[in-house]
């Protein structure tokens, strides 16, 4: 049975990336409120950033990816304003239940899938990686409320290194309440998620997450405050169990009234992770999202680029780690073309740099690849 060390070999562990994600950011139809926020409410498995080898499972969500939860409310506001309704409700001919999902297949090249530190393995070979990601969701609508139940999972298969494979499968439940006063729309959202994690050939951990959010939507802005608590429990002595809490803000800035594309997205977050190797963190990111047509159709082009950072200060009984300062920087560019209103071909390029007071934890990583993304 494998043991997944916390230190000093954290850079050799297979983890989930920090601010960018393995899959393209633009999976869903950004003009469809239900498709677009399916990422947010499933927690998207791969959205969890790595702990830089201290643990296999990440303690927190992606700064670049966790931006999609307010889009449904923004679109609901736009529909209400256009129709002149005082209340935002589901059309009667649609019925109370809706079902949606996605499936993404693809892969590419990863220069450093296990995040080996430069001083440990300065000439680490890159690896080809195959990827699959999926989500199924059922949603019930009742006037101002929506209840959603979803199952999602993903698998990254590192072709030439079975120890670096990562996979997860989990379930998510969410409740959203939408209210409208004049031209203002607000939402209250609660989300719970439980997920099982695998690394290599072994099941290694459970993660349990609870999120609360409040959003205020205007014609050209969406502002969301969120709180998040997460607990990671490893099987046996496979890793360092821990609990984290975060407070975050994200803002969406639209270029036309009630039109979600194009837009600028900005996000900030502060938090604390309590474990044998605890840390406090401050993170932020910005991204620009563009689409060539209001609705996806044959030939529609998508483009997204963004950058983010996270600064961590560690607290540990290990003198080699205590007081360590770590700065993580990443950037990514993604593009796609729709070959059908429900099918897109996308490409991605991402880079990640870790700089630390502890030299063994300095590393860099580059990912390039493509995906075939179906939404339904």
Short mmCIF file of N, CA and C in Angstrom, two decimals, residues 104-108 129-133 155-157:
data_model
loop_
_atom_site.label_atom_id
_atom_site.label_comp_id
_atom_site.label_asym_id
_atom_site.label_seq_id
_atom_site.Cartn_x
_atom_site.Cartn_y
_atom_site.Cartn_z
N UNK A 104 -16.65 15.96 -21.38
CA UNK A 104 -15.46 16.51 -22.02
C UNK A 104 -14.42 15.41 -22.15
N UNK A 105 -13.86 15.27 -23.35
CA UNK A 105 -12.84 14.28 -23.64
C UNK A 105 -11.67 14.97 -24.33
N UNK A 106 -10.46 14.56 -24.00
CA UNK A 106 -9.31 15.16 -24.67
C UNK A 106 -8.02 14.81 -23.97
N UNK A 107 -7.07 15.70 -24.09
CA UNK A 107 -5.77 15.47 -23.49
C UNK A 107 -4.74 16.40 -24.06
N UNK A 108 -3.48 16.15 -23.69
CA UNK A 108 -2.41 17.01 -24.15
C UNK A 108 -1.10 16.64 -23.50
N UNK A 129 -1.03 13.28 -21.37
CA UNK A 129 -2.12 13.07 -20.43
C UNK A 129 -3.43 12.99 -21.20
N UNK A 130 -4.24 11.98 -20.87
CA UNK A 130 -5.61 11.87 -21.40
C UNK A 130 -6.58 12.29 -20.31
N UNK A 131 -7.68 12.96 -20.69
CA UNK A 131 -8.59 13.54 -19.72
C UNK A 131 -10.03 13.21 -20.06
N UNK A 132 -10.83 13.02 -19.02
CA UNK A 132 -12.27 12.88 -19.17
C UNK A 132 -12.93 13.56 -17.99
N UNK A 133 -14.03 14.24 -18.25
CA UNK A 133 -14.76 14.94 -17.20
C UNK A 133 -16.24 14.89 -17.54
N UNK A 155 -11.16 12.24 -14.53
CA UNK A 155 -10.00 11.36 -14.49
C UNK A 155 -8.92 11.93 -15.38
N UNK A 156 -7.73 12.09 -14.83
CA UNK A 156 -6.54 12.45 -15.59
C UNK A 156 -5.64 11.23 -15.64
N UNK A 157 -5.40 10.73 -16.84
CA UNK A 157 -4.61 9.51 -17.03
C UNK A 157 -3.26 9.91 -17.61
#
